[in-house]
């Protein structure tokens, strides 16, 4: 067993051994397996981290989708059930709940929103290779983490452009990676 500093003690050893591969924006199977000619090398997947701009593209596509839903569903409901555009109504609250549910449920069930699906990226668990995201992890990422990422002029989102594993603050908080999806045709 190797000697670990106090900052390294918080991370699983499997992630620390994958450090060299992460420098090139590739992680071999999150389990930190050595790329030597092992028998299970065919089962080990190499993932490429999704960069800043492809993530921006996915967010823009999600925004377009949610705007379309707003124009097709929520705006007619607003006109039918509220007094005017300046009044915050139950329809507005319903739309906010829909927007959060869209991001949380799709990310939890599939690791992808529609924007991520179109751009070919996916949110994965950084703690364990091939394990599904937990609901707590997704809530922490999508609600708390994204709120904190947006606070200082969006610096937490921009962080994905500088971080070697392409993680924004919301990814670091929830211990997730956004990777290019290898299942895409």
mmCIF file with all atom_site columns, N, CA and C in Angstrom, residues 24-96:
data_model
loop_
_atom_site.group_PDB
_atom_site.id
_atom_site.type_symbol
_atom_site.label_atom_id
_atom_site.label_alt_id
_atom_site.label_comp_id
_atom_site.label_asym_id
_atom_site.label_entity_id
_atom_site.label_seq_id
_atom_site.pdbx_PDB_ins_code
_atom_site.Cartn_x
_atom_site.Cartn_y
_atom_site.Cartn_z
_atom_site.occupancy
_atom_site.B_iso_or_equiv
_atom_site.pdbx_formal_charge
_atom_site.auth_seq_id
_atom_site.auth_comp_id
_atom_site.auth_asym_id
_atom_site.auth_atom_id
_atom_site.pdbx_PDB_model_num
ATOM 1   N N  . UNK A 1 24 ? -4.415  13.010  -20.159 1.00 0.00 ? 24 UNK A N  1
ATOM 2   C CA . UNK A 1 24 ? -4.651  13.056  -21.595 1.00 0.00 ? 24 UNK A CA 1
ATOM 3   C C  . UNK A 1 24 ? -6.131  13.077  -21.924 1.00 0.00 ? 24 UNK A C  1
ATOM 4   N N  . UNK A 1 25 ? -6.970  13.342  -20.913 1.00 0.00 ? 25 UNK A N  1
ATOM 5   C CA . UNK A 1 25 ? -8.434  13.393  -21.032 1.00 0.00 ? 25 UNK A CA 1
ATOM 6   C C  . UNK A 1 25 ? -9.026  12.027  -21.334 1.00 0.00 ? 25 UNK A C  1
ATOM 7   N N  . UNK A 1 26 ? -8.306  10.972  -20.997 1.00 0.00 ? 26 UNK A N  1
ATOM 8   C CA . UNK A 1 26 ? -8.833  9.613   -21.128 1.00 0.00 ? 26 UNK A CA 1
ATOM 9   C C  . UNK A 1 26 ? -8.703  8.904   -19.797 1.00 0.00 ? 26 UNK A C  1
ATOM 10  N N  . UNK A 1 27 ? -9.739  8.186   -19.438 1.00 0.00 ? 27 UNK A N  1
ATOM 11  C CA . UNK A 1 27 ? -9.673  7.350   -18.256 1.00 0.00 ? 27 UNK A CA 1
ATOM 12  C C  . UNK A 1 27 ? -9.960  5.941   -18.712 1.00 0.00 ? 27 UNK A C  1
ATOM 13  N N  . UNK A 1 28 ? -9.140  5.011   -18.317 1.00 0.00 ? 28 UNK A N  1
ATOM 14  C CA . UNK A 1 28 ? -9.381  3.648   -18.713 1.00 0.00 ? 28 UNK A CA 1
ATOM 15  C C  . UNK A 1 28 ? -10.201 2.973   -17.642 1.00 0.00 ? 28 UNK A C  1
ATOM 16  N N  . UNK A 1 29 ? -11.488 2.891   -17.917 1.00 0.00 ? 29 UNK A N  1
ATOM 17  C CA . UNK A 1 29 ? -12.404 2.157   -17.094 1.00 0.00 ? 29 UNK A CA 1
ATOM 18  C C  . UNK A 1 29 ? -12.554 2.621   -15.668 1.00 0.00 ? 29 UNK A C  1
ATOM 19  N N  . UNK A 1 30 ? -12.351 3.823   -15.295 1.00 0.00 ? 30 UNK A N  1
ATOM 20  C CA . UNK A 1 30 ? -12.528 4.393   -13.964 1.00 0.00 ? 30 UNK A CA 1
ATOM 21  C C  . UNK A 1 30 ? -12.005 3.514   -12.847 1.00 0.00 ? 30 UNK A C  1
ATOM 22  N N  . UNK A 1 31 ? -11.815 2.237   -13.063 1.00 0.00 ? 31 UNK A N  1
ATOM 23  C CA . UNK A 1 31 ? -11.325 1.356   -12.011 1.00 0.00 ? 31 UNK A CA 1
ATOM 24  C C  . UNK A 1 31 ? -9.815  1.462   -11.880 1.00 0.00 ? 31 UNK A C  1
ATOM 25  N N  . UNK A 1 32 ? -9.199  2.174   -12.769 1.00 0.00 ? 32 UNK A N  1
ATOM 26  C CA . UNK A 1 32 ? -7.770  2.396   -12.687 1.00 0.00 ? 32 UNK A CA 1
ATOM 27  C C  . UNK A 1 32 ? -6.952  1.195   -13.101 1.00 0.00 ? 32 UNK A C  1
ATOM 28  N N  . UNK A 1 33 ? -7.476  0.339   -13.926 1.00 0.00 ? 33 UNK A N  1
ATOM 29  C CA . UNK A 1 33 ? -6.764  -0.851  -14.356 1.00 0.00 ? 33 UNK A CA 1
ATOM 30  C C  . UNK A 1 33 ? -5.579  -0.439  -15.217 1.00 0.00 ? 33 UNK A C  1
ATOM 31  N N  . UNK A 1 34 ? -4.518  -1.153  -15.084 1.00 0.00 ? 34 UNK A N  1
ATOM 32  C CA . UNK A 1 34 ? -3.333  -0.873  -15.871 1.00 0.00 ? 34 UNK A CA 1
ATOM 33  C C  . UNK A 1 34 ? -3.588  -1.286  -17.312 1.00 0.00 ? 34 UNK A C  1
ATOM 34  N N  . UNK A 1 35 ? -3.102  -0.507  -18.277 1.00 0.00 ? 35 UNK A N  1
ATOM 35  C CA . UNK A 1 35 ? -3.345  -0.820  -19.674 1.00 0.00 ? 35 UNK A CA 1
ATOM 36  C C  . UNK A 1 35 ? -2.489  -1.958  -20.195 1.00 0.00 ? 35 UNK A C  1
ATOM 37  N N  . UNK A 1 36 ? -1.894  -2.741  -19.325 1.00 0.00 ? 36 UNK A N  1
ATOM 38  C CA . UNK A 1 36 ? -1.071  -3.848  -19.771 1.00 0.00 ? 36 UNK A CA 1
ATOM 39  C C  . UNK A 1 36 ? -1.940  -4.894  -20.450 1.00 0.00 ? 36 UNK A C  1
ATOM 40  N N  . UNK A 1 37 ? -1.358  -5.888  -21.058 1.00 0.00 ? 37 UNK A N  1
ATOM 41  C CA . UNK A 1 37 ? -2.094  -6.883  -21.823 1.00 0.00 ? 37 UNK A CA 1
ATOM 42  C C  . UNK A 1 37 ? -2.856  -7.856  -20.961 1.00 0.00 ? 37 UNK A C  1
ATOM 43  N N  . UNK A 1 38 ? -3.720  -7.401  -20.112 1.00 0.00 ? 38 UNK A N  1
ATOM 44  C CA . UNK A 1 38 ? -4.513  -8.293  -19.268 1.00 0.00 ? 38 UNK A CA 1
ATOM 45  C C  . UNK A 1 38 ? -5.604  -8.946  -20.096 1.00 0.00 ? 38 UNK A C  1
ATOM 46  N N  . UNK A 1 39 ? -6.155  -10.047 -19.584 1.00 0.00 ? 39 UNK A N  1
ATOM 47  C CA . UNK A 1 39 ? -7.190  -10.785 -20.293 1.00 0.00 ? 39 UNK A CA 1
ATOM 48  C C  . UNK A 1 39 ? -8.483  -10.000 -20.377 1.00 0.00 ? 39 UNK A C  1
ATOM 49  N N  . UNK A 1 40 ? -8.734  -9.145  -19.414 1.00 0.00 ? 40 UNK A N  1
ATOM 50  C CA . UNK A 1 40 ? -9.965  -8.372  -19.391 1.00 0.00 ? 40 UNK A CA 1
ATOM 51  C C  . UNK A 1 40 ? -9.831  -7.032  -20.089 1.00 0.00 ? 40 UNK A C  1
ATOM 52  N N  . UNK A 1 41 ? -8.786  -6.846  -20.851 1.00 0.00 ? 41 UNK A N  1
ATOM 53  C CA . UNK A 1 41 ? -8.569  -5.559  -21.509 1.00 0.00 ? 41 UNK A CA 1
ATOM 54  C C  . UNK A 1 41 ? -9.669  -5.237  -22.509 1.00 0.00 ? 41 UNK A C  1
ATOM 55  N N  . UNK A 1 42 ? -10.273 -6.267  -23.101 1.00 0.00 ? 42 UNK A N  1
ATOM 56  C CA . UNK A 1 42 ? -11.349 -6.005  -24.051 1.00 0.00 ? 42 UNK A CA 1
ATOM 57  C C  . UNK A 1 42 ? -12.589 -5.476  -23.351 1.00 0.00 ? 42 UNK A C  1
ATOM 58  N N  . UNK A 1 43 ? -12.773 -5.831  -22.066 1.00 0.00 ? 43 UNK A N  1
ATOM 59  C CA . UNK A 1 43 ? -13.935 -5.374  -21.321 1.00 0.00 ? 43 UNK A CA 1
ATOM 60  C C  . UNK A 1 43 ? -13.724 -3.980  -20.738 1.00 0.00 ? 43 UNK A C  1
ATOM 61  N N  . UNK A 1 44 ? -12.503 -3.562  -20.610 1.00 0.00 ? 44 UNK A N  1
ATOM 62  C CA . UNK A 1 44 ? -12.223 -2.238  -20.064 1.00 0.00 ? 44 UNK A CA 1
ATOM 63  C C  . UNK A 1 44 ? -12.490 -1.197  -21.133 1.00 0.00 ? 44 UNK A C  1
ATOM 64  N N  . UNK A 1 45 ? -13.276 -0.218  -20.781 1.00 0.00 ? 45 UNK A N  1
ATOM 65  C CA . UNK A 1 45 ? -13.634 0.827   -21.745 1.00 0.00 ? 45 UNK A CA 1
ATOM 66  C C  . UNK A 1 45 ? -12.750 2.042   -21.544 1.00 0.00 ? 45 UNK A C  1
ATOM 67  N N  . UNK A 1 46 ? -12.432 2.689   -22.624 1.00 0.00 ? 46 UNK A N  1
ATOM 68  C CA . UNK A 1 46 ? -11.740 3.971   -22.548 1.00 0.00 ? 46 UNK A CA 1
ATOM 69  C C  . UNK A 1 46 ? -12.764 5.057   -22.805 1.00 0.00 ? 46 UNK A C  1
ATOM 70  N N  . UNK A 1 47 ? -12.791 6.015   -21.930 1.00 0.00 ? 47 UNK A N  1
ATOM 71  C CA . UNK A 1 47 ? -13.739 7.107   -22.055 1.00 0.00 ? 47 UNK A CA 1
ATOM 72  C C  . UNK A 1 47 ? -12.986 8.399   -22.293 1.00 0.00 ? 47 UNK A C  1
ATOM 73  N N  . UNK A 1 48 ? -13.546 9.230   -23.133 1.00 0.00 ? 48 UNK A N  1
ATOM 74  C CA . UNK A 1 48 ? -12.995 10.563  -23.366 1.00 0.00 ? 48 UNK A CA 1
ATOM 75  C C  . UNK A 1 48 ? -13.902 11.567  -22.661 1.00 0.00 ? 48 UNK A C  1
ATOM 76  N N  . UNK A 1 49 ? -13.305 12.437  -21.883 1.00 0.00 ? 49 UNK A N  1
ATOM 77  C CA . UNK A 1 49 ? -14.087 13.452  -21.190 1.00 0.00 ? 49 UNK A CA 1
ATOM 78  C C  . UNK A 1 49 ? -14.653 14.449  -22.196 1.00 0.00 ? 49 UNK A C  1
ATOM 79  N N  . UNK A 1 50 ? -15.875 14.874  -21.961 1.00 0.00 ? 50 UNK A N  1
ATOM 80  C CA . UNK A 1 50 ? -16.526 15.854  -22.832 1.00 0.00 ? 50 UNK A CA 1
ATOM 81  C C  . UNK A 1 50 ? -16.042 17.243  -22.443 1.00 0.00 ? 50 UNK A C  1
ATOM 82  N N  . UNK A 1 51 ? -15.598 17.991  -23.415 1.00 0.00 ? 51 UNK A N  1
ATOM 83  C CA . UNK A 1 51 ? -15.064 19.318  -23.173 1.00 0.00 ? 51 UNK A CA 1
ATOM 84  C C  . UNK A 1 51 ? -16.134 20.373  -22.955 1.00 0.00 ? 51 UNK A C  1
ATOM 85  N N  . UNK A 1 52 ? -15.685 21.580  -22.743 1.00 0.00 ? 52 UNK A N  1
ATOM 86  C CA . UNK A 1 52 ? -16.560 22.701  -22.417 1.00 0.00 ? 52 UNK A CA 1
ATOM 87  C C  . UNK A 1 52 ? -17.553 23.011  -23.526 1.00 0.00 ? 52 UNK A C  1
ATOM 88  N N  . UNK A 1 53 ? -17.104 23.112  -24.771 1.00 0.00 ? 53 UNK A N  1
ATOM 89  C CA . UNK A 1 53 ? -17.964 23.586  -25.849 1.00 0.00 ? 53 UNK A CA 1
ATOM 90  C C  . UNK A 1 53 ? -19.036 22.586  -26.230 1.00 0.00 ? 53 UNK A C  1
ATOM 91  N N  . UNK A 1 54 ? -18.746 21.306  -26.175 1.00 0.00 ? 54 UNK A N  1
ATOM 92  C CA . UNK A 1 54 ? -19.784 20.328  -26.486 1.00 0.00 ? 54 UNK A CA 1
ATOM 93  C C  . UNK A 1 54 ? -20.854 20.327  -25.393 1.00 0.00 ? 54 UNK A C  1
ATOM 94  N N  . UNK A 1 55 ? -20.423 20.610  -24.165 1.00 0.00 ? 55 UNK A N  1
ATOM 95  C CA . UNK A 1 55 ? -21.382 20.723  -23.064 1.00 0.00 ? 55 UNK A CA 1
ATOM 96  C C  . UNK A 1 55 ? -22.246 21.972  -23.229 1.00 0.00 ? 55 UNK A C  1
ATOM 97  N N  . UNK A 1 56 ? -21.666 23.052  -23.718 1.00 0.00 ? 56 UNK A N  1
ATOM 98  C CA . UNK A 1 56 ? -22.445 24.261  -24.007 1.00 0.00 ? 56 UNK A CA 1
ATOM 99  C C  . UNK A 1 56 ? -23.471 23.960  -25.088 1.00 0.00 ? 56 UNK A C  1
ATOM 100 N N  . UNK A 1 57 ? -23.063 23.233  -26.114 1.00 0.00 ? 57 UNK A N  1
ATOM 101 C CA . UNK A 1 57 ? -23.991 22.855  -27.177 1.00 0.00 ? 57 UNK A CA 1
ATOM 102 C C  . UNK A 1 57 ? -25.161 22.034  -26.653 1.00 0.00 ? 57 UNK A C  1
ATOM 103 N N  . UNK A 1 58 ? -24.876 21.093  -25.776 1.00 0.00 ? 58 UNK A N  1
ATOM 104 C CA . UNK A 1 58 ? -25.937 20.272  -25.178 1.00 0.00 ? 58 UNK A CA 1
ATOM 105 C C  . UNK A 1 58 ? -26.880 21.131  -24.348 1.00 0.00 ? 58 UNK A C  1
ATOM 106 N N  . UNK A 1 59 ? -26.329 22.075  -23.593 1.00 0.00 ? 59 UNK A N  1
ATOM 107 C CA . UNK A 1 59 ? -27.167 22.961  -22.773 1.00 0.00 ? 59 UNK A CA 1
ATOM 108 C C  . UNK A 1 59 ? -28.046 23.852  -23.657 1.00 0.00 ? 59 UNK A C  1
ATOM 109 N N  . UNK A 1 60 ? -27.506 24.325  -24.777 1.00 0.00 ? 60 UNK A N  1
ATOM 110 C CA . UNK A 1 60 ? -28.302 25.137  -25.698 1.00 0.00 ? 60 UNK A CA 1
ATOM 111 C C  . UNK A 1 60 ? -29.444 24.319  -26.310 1.00 0.00 ? 60 UNK A C  1
ATOM 112 N N  . UNK A 1 61 ? -29.165 23.080  -26.675 1.00 0.00 ? 61 UNK A N  1
ATOM 113 C CA . UNK A 1 61 ? -30.219 22.219  -27.221 1.00 0.00 ? 61 UNK A CA 1
ATOM 114 C C  . UNK A 1 61 ? -31.299 21.947  -26.175 1.00 0.00 ? 61 UNK A C  1
ATOM 115 N N  . UNK A 1 62 ? -30.891 21.715  -24.937 1.00 0.00 ? 62 UNK A N  1
ATOM 116 C CA . UNK A 1 62 ? -31.874 21.535  -23.864 1.00 0.00 ? 62 UNK A CA 1
ATOM 117 C C  . UNK A 1 62 ? -32.698 22.797  -23.670 1.00 0.00 ? 62 UNK A C  1
ATOM 118 N N  . UNK A 1 63 ? -32.044 23.951  -23.742 1.00 0.00 ? 63 UNK A N  1
ATOM 119 C CA . UNK A 1 63 ? -32.757 25.217  -23.617 1.00 0.00 ? 63 UNK A CA 1
ATOM 120 C C  . UNK A 1 63 ? -33.766 25.421  -24.741 1.00 0.00 ? 63 UNK A C  1
ATOM 121 N N  . UNK A 1 64 ? -33.390 25.052  -25.963 1.00 0.00 ? 64 UNK A N  1
ATOM 122 C CA . UNK A 1 64 ? -34.325 25.140  -27.085 1.00 0.00 ? 64 UNK A CA 1
ATOM 123 C C  . UNK A 1 64 ? -35.523 24.218  -26.888 1.00 0.00 ? 64 UNK A C  1
ATOM 124 N N  . UNK A 1 65 ? -35.270 23.009  -26.417 1.00 0.00 ? 65 UNK A N  1
ATOM 125 C CA . UNK A 1 65 ? -36.358 22.069  -26.163 1.00 0.00 ? 65 UNK A CA 1
ATOM 126 C C  . UNK A 1 65 ? -37.313 22.613  -25.101 1.00 0.00 ? 65 UNK A C  1
ATOM 127 N N  . UNK A 1 66 ? -36.759 23.098  -23.995 1.00 0.00 ? 66 UNK A N  1
ATOM 128 C CA . UNK A 1 66 ? -37.604 23.614  -22.910 1.00 0.00 ? 66 UNK A CA 1
ATOM 129 C C  . UNK A 1 66 ? -38.348 24.885  -23.319 1.00 0.00 ? 66 UNK A C  1
ATOM 130 N N  . UNK A 1 67 ? -37.729 25.704  -24.160 1.00 0.00 ? 67 UNK A N  1
ATOM 131 C CA . UNK A 1 67 ? -38.415 26.887  -24.676 1.00 0.00 ? 67 UNK A CA 1
ATOM 132 C C  . UNK A 1 67 ? -39.578 26.479  -25.580 1.00 0.00 ? 67 UNK A C  1
ATOM 133 N N  . UNK A 1 68 ? -39.361 25.472  -26.396 1.00 0.00 ? 68 UNK A N  1
ATOM 134 C CA . UNK A 1 68 ? -40.436 24.971  -27.246 1.00 0.00 ? 68 UNK A CA 1
ATOM 135 C C  . UNK A 1 68 ? -41.600 24.427  -26.434 1.00 0.00 ? 68 UNK A C  1
ATOM 136 N N  . UNK A 1 69 ? -41.305 23.695  -25.372 1.00 0.00 ? 69 UNK A N  1
ATOM 137 C CA . UNK A 1 69 ? -42.357 23.187  -24.479 1.00 0.00 ? 69 UNK A CA 1
ATOM 138 C C  . UNK A 1 69 ? -43.099 24.353  -23.833 1.00 0.00 ? 69 UNK A C  1
ATOM 139 N N  . UNK A 1 70 ? -42.358 25.375  -23.461 1.00 0.00 ? 70 UNK A N  1
ATOM 140 C CA . UNK A 1 70 ? -42.986 26.553  -22.856 1.00 0.00 ? 70 UNK A CA 1
ATOM 141 C C  . UNK A 1 70 ? -43.955 27.225  -23.831 1.00 0.00 ? 70 UNK A C  1
ATOM 142 N N  . UNK A 1 71 ? -43.520 27.407  -25.086 1.00 0.00 ? 71 UNK A N  1
ATOM 143 C CA . UNK A 1 71 ? -44.387 28.046  -26.084 1.00 0.00 ? 71 UNK A CA 1
ATOM 144 C C  . UNK A 1 71 ? -45.596 27.184  -26.436 1.00 0.00 ? 71 UNK A C  1
ATOM 145 N N  . UNK A 1 72 ? -45.401 25.861  -26.502 1.00 0.00 ? 72 UNK A N  1
ATOM 146 C CA . UNK A 1 72 ? -46.493 24.979  -26.920 1.00 0.00 ? 72 UNK A CA 1
ATOM 147 C C  . UNK A 1 72 ? -47.470 24.628  -25.806 1.00 0.00 ? 72 UNK A C  1
ATOM 148 N N  . UNK A 1 73 ? -46.982 24.538  -24.579 1.00 0.00 ? 73 UNK A N  1
ATOM 149 C CA . UNK A 1 73 ? -47.840 24.055  -23.486 1.00 0.00 ? 73 UNK A CA 1
ATOM 150 C C  . UNK A 1 73 ? -48.098 25.133  -22.430 1.00 0.00 ? 73 UNK A C  1
ATOM 151 N N  . UNK A 1 74 ? -47.040 25.692  -21.876 1.00 0.00 ? 74 UNK A N  1
ATOM 152 C CA . UNK A 1 74 ? -47.213 26.570  -20.718 1.00 0.00 ? 74 UNK A CA 1
ATOM 153 C C  . UNK A 1 74 ? -47.751 27.960  -21.073 1.00 0.00 ? 74 UNK A C  1
ATOM 154 N N  . UNK A 1 75 ? -47.344 28.535  -22.193 1.00 0.00 ? 75 UNK A N  1
ATOM 155 C CA . UNK A 1 75 ? -47.875 29.849  -22.573 1.00 0.00 ? 75 UNK A CA 1
ATOM 156 C C  . UNK A 1 75 ? -49.377 29.818  -22.849 1.00 0.00 ? 75 UNK A C  1
ATOM 157 N N  . UNK A 1 76 ? -49.898 28.825  -23.578 1.00 0.00 ? 76 UNK A N  1
ATOM 158 C CA . UNK A 1 76 ? -51.361 28.765  -23.722 1.00 0.00 ? 76 UNK A CA 1
ATOM 159 C C  . UNK A 1 76 ? -52.080 28.569  -22.386 1.00 0.00 ? 76 UNK A C  1
ATOM 160 N N  . UNK A 1 77 ? -51.500 27.790  -21.490 1.00 0.00 ? 77 UNK A N  1
ATOM 161 C CA . UNK A 1 77 ? -52.102 27.617  -20.164 1.00 0.00 ? 77 UNK A CA 1
ATOM 162 C C  . UNK A 1 77 ? -52.093 28.932  -19.387 1.00 0.00 ? 77 UNK A C  1
ATOM 163 N N  . UNK A 1 78 ? -50.999 29.698  -19.507 1.00 0.00 ? 78 UNK A N  1
ATOM 164 C CA . UNK A 1 78 ? -50.910 31.000  -18.846 1.00 0.00 ? 78 UNK A CA 1
ATOM 165 C C  . UNK A 1 78 ? -52.007 31.942  -19.346 1.00 0.00 ? 78 UNK A C  1
ATOM 166 N N  . UNK A 1 79 ? -52.146 31.979  -20.670 1.00 0.00 ? 79 UNK A N  1
ATOM 167 C CA . UNK A 1 79 ? -53.171 32.857  -21.240 1.00 0.00 ? 79 UNK A CA 1
ATOM 168 C C  . UNK A 1 79 ? -54.570 32.435  -20.813 1.00 0.00 ? 79 UNK A C  1
ATOM 169 N N  . UNK A 1 80 ? -54.789 31.151  -20.653 1.00 0.00 ? 80 UNK A N  1
ATOM 170 C CA . UNK A 1 80 ? -56.126 30.659  -20.304 1.00 0.00 ? 80 UNK A CA 1
ATOM 171 C C  . UNK A 1 80 ? -56.465 30.845  -18.824 1.00 0.00 ? 80 UNK A C  1
ATOM 172 N N  . UNK A 1 81 ? -55.455 30.784  -17.935 1.00 0.00 ? 81 UNK A N  1
ATOM 173 C CA . UNK A 1 81 ? -55.755 30.740  -16.511 1.00 0.00 ? 81 UNK A CA 1
ATOM 174 C C  . UNK A 1 81 ? -55.216 31.897  -15.672 1.00 0.00 ? 81 UNK A C  1
ATOM 175 N N  . UNK A 1 82 ? -54.520 32.867  -16.245 1.00 0.00 ? 82 UNK A N  1
ATOM 176 C CA . UNK A 1 82 ? -53.985 33.960  -15.431 1.00 0.00 ? 82 UNK A CA 1
ATOM 177 C C  . UNK A 1 82 ? -54.489 35.307  -15.925 1.00 0.00 ? 82 UNK A C  1
ATOM 178 N N  . UNK A 1 83 ? -54.322 36.313  -15.063 1.00 0.00 ? 83 UNK A N  1
ATOM 179 C CA . UNK A 1 83 ? -54.819 37.654  -15.372 1.00 0.00 ? 83 UNK A CA 1
ATOM 180 C C  . UNK A 1 83 ? -53.909 38.395  -16.344 1.00 0.00 ? 83 UNK A C  1
ATOM 181 N N  . UNK A 1 84 ? -52.613 38.246  -16.215 1.00 0.00 ? 84 UNK A N  1
ATOM 182 C CA . UNK A 1 84 ? -51.712 38.984  -17.082 1.00 0.00 ? 84 UNK A CA 1
ATOM 183 C C  . UNK A 1 84 ? -50.308 38.410  -17.039 1.00 0.00 ? 84 UNK A C  1
ATOM 184 N N  . UNK A 1 85 ? -49.422 38.901  -17.917 1.00 0.00 ? 85 UNK A N  1
ATOM 185 C CA . UNK A 1 85 ? -48.061 38.358  -17.983 1.00 0.00 ? 85 UNK A CA 1
ATOM 186 C C  . UNK A 1 85 ? -47.184 38.764  -16.800 1.00 0.00 ? 85 UNK A C  1
ATOM 187 N N  . UNK A 1 86 ? -47.571 39.775  -16.047 1.00 0.00 ? 86 UNK A N  1
ATOM 188 C CA . UNK A 1 86 ? -46.748 40.244  -14.933 1.00 0.00 ? 86 UNK A CA 1
ATOM 189 C C  . UNK A 1 86 ? -47.030 39.509  -13.630 1.00 0.00 ? 86 UNK A C  1
ATOM 190 N N  . UNK A 1 87 ? -48.002 38.627  -13.624 1.00 0.00 ? 87 UNK A N  1
ATOM 191 C CA . UNK A 1 87 ? -48.403 37.925  -12.412 1.00 0.00 ? 87 UNK A CA 1
ATOM 192 C C  . UNK A 1 87 ? -47.767 36.536  -12.400 1.00 0.00 ? 87 UNK A C  1
ATOM 193 N N  . UNK A 1 88 ? -47.090 36.206  -11.299 1.00 0.00 ? 88 UNK A N  1
ATOM 194 C CA . UNK A 1 88 ? -46.531 34.870  -11.139 1.00 0.00 ? 88 UNK A CA 1
ATOM 195 C C  . UNK A 1 88 ? -47.669 33.939  -10.742 1.00 0.00 ? 88 UNK A C  1
ATOM 196 N N  . UNK A 1 89 ? -47.854 32.885  -11.504 1.00 0.00 ? 89 UNK A N  1
ATOM 197 C CA . UNK A 1 89 ? -48.998 32.014  -11.279 1.00 0.00 ? 89 UNK A CA 1
ATOM 198 C C  . UNK A 1 89 ? -48.560 30.582  -10.991 1.00 0.00 ? 89 UNK A C  1
ATOM 199 N N  . UNK A 1 90 ? -49.548 29.739  -10.756 1.00 0.00 ? 90 UNK A N  1
ATOM 200 C CA . UNK A 1 90 ? -49.286 28.313  -10.558 1.00 0.00 ? 90 UNK A CA 1
ATOM 201 C C  . UNK A 1 90 ? -48.745 27.676  -11.834 1.00 0.00 ? 90 UNK A C  1
ATOM 202 N N  . UNK A 1 91 ? -49.081 28.225  -12.961 1.00 0.00 ? 91 UNK A N  1
ATOM 203 C CA . UNK A 1 91 ? -48.559 27.721  -14.237 1.00 0.00 ? 91 UNK A CA 1
ATOM 204 C C  . UNK A 1 91 ? -47.047 27.951  -14.300 1.00 0.00 ? 91 UNK A C  1
ATOM 205 N N  . UNK A 1 92 ? -46.596 29.103  -13.812 1.00 0.00 ? 92 UNK A N  1
ATOM 206 C CA . UNK A 1 92 ? -45.154 29.382  -13.774 1.00 0.00 ? 92 UNK A CA 1
ATOM 207 C C  . UNK A 1 92 ? -44.445 28.399  -12.852 1.00 0.00 ? 92 UNK A C  1
ATOM 208 N N  . UNK A 1 93 ? -45.047 28.137  -11.717 1.00 0.00 ? 93 UNK A N  1
ATOM 209 C CA . UNK A 1 93 ? -44.475 27.163  -10.781 1.00 0.00 ? 93 UNK A CA 1
ATOM 210 C C  . UNK A 1 93 ? -44.443 25.775  -11.407 1.00 0.00 ? 93 UNK A C  1
ATOM 211 N N  . UNK A 1 94 ? -45.489 25.407  -12.110 1.00 0.00 ? 94 UNK A N  1
ATOM 212 C CA . UNK A 1 94 ? -45.548 24.123  -12.797 1.00 0.00 ? 94 UNK A CA 1
ATOM 213 C C  . UNK A 1 94 ? -44.446 24.015  -13.858 1.00 0.00 ? 94 UNK A C  1
ATOM 214 N N  . UNK A 1 95 ? -44.190 25.107  -14.545 1.00 0.00 ? 95 UNK A N  1
ATOM 215 C CA . UNK A 1 95 ? -43.131 25.105  -15.557 1.00 0.00 ? 95 UNK A CA 1
ATOM 216 C C  . UNK A 1 95 ? -41.750 24.940  -14.926 1.00 0.00 ? 95 UNK A C  1
ATOM 217 N N  . UNK A 1 96 ? -41.525 25.578  -13.803 1.00 0.00 ? 96 UNK A N  1
ATOM 218 C CA . UNK A 1 96 ? -40.244 25.436  -13.099 1.00 0.00 ? 96 UNK A CA 1
ATOM 219 C C  . UNK A 1 96 ? -40.055 23.999  -12.633 1.00 0.00 ? 96 UNK A C  1
#
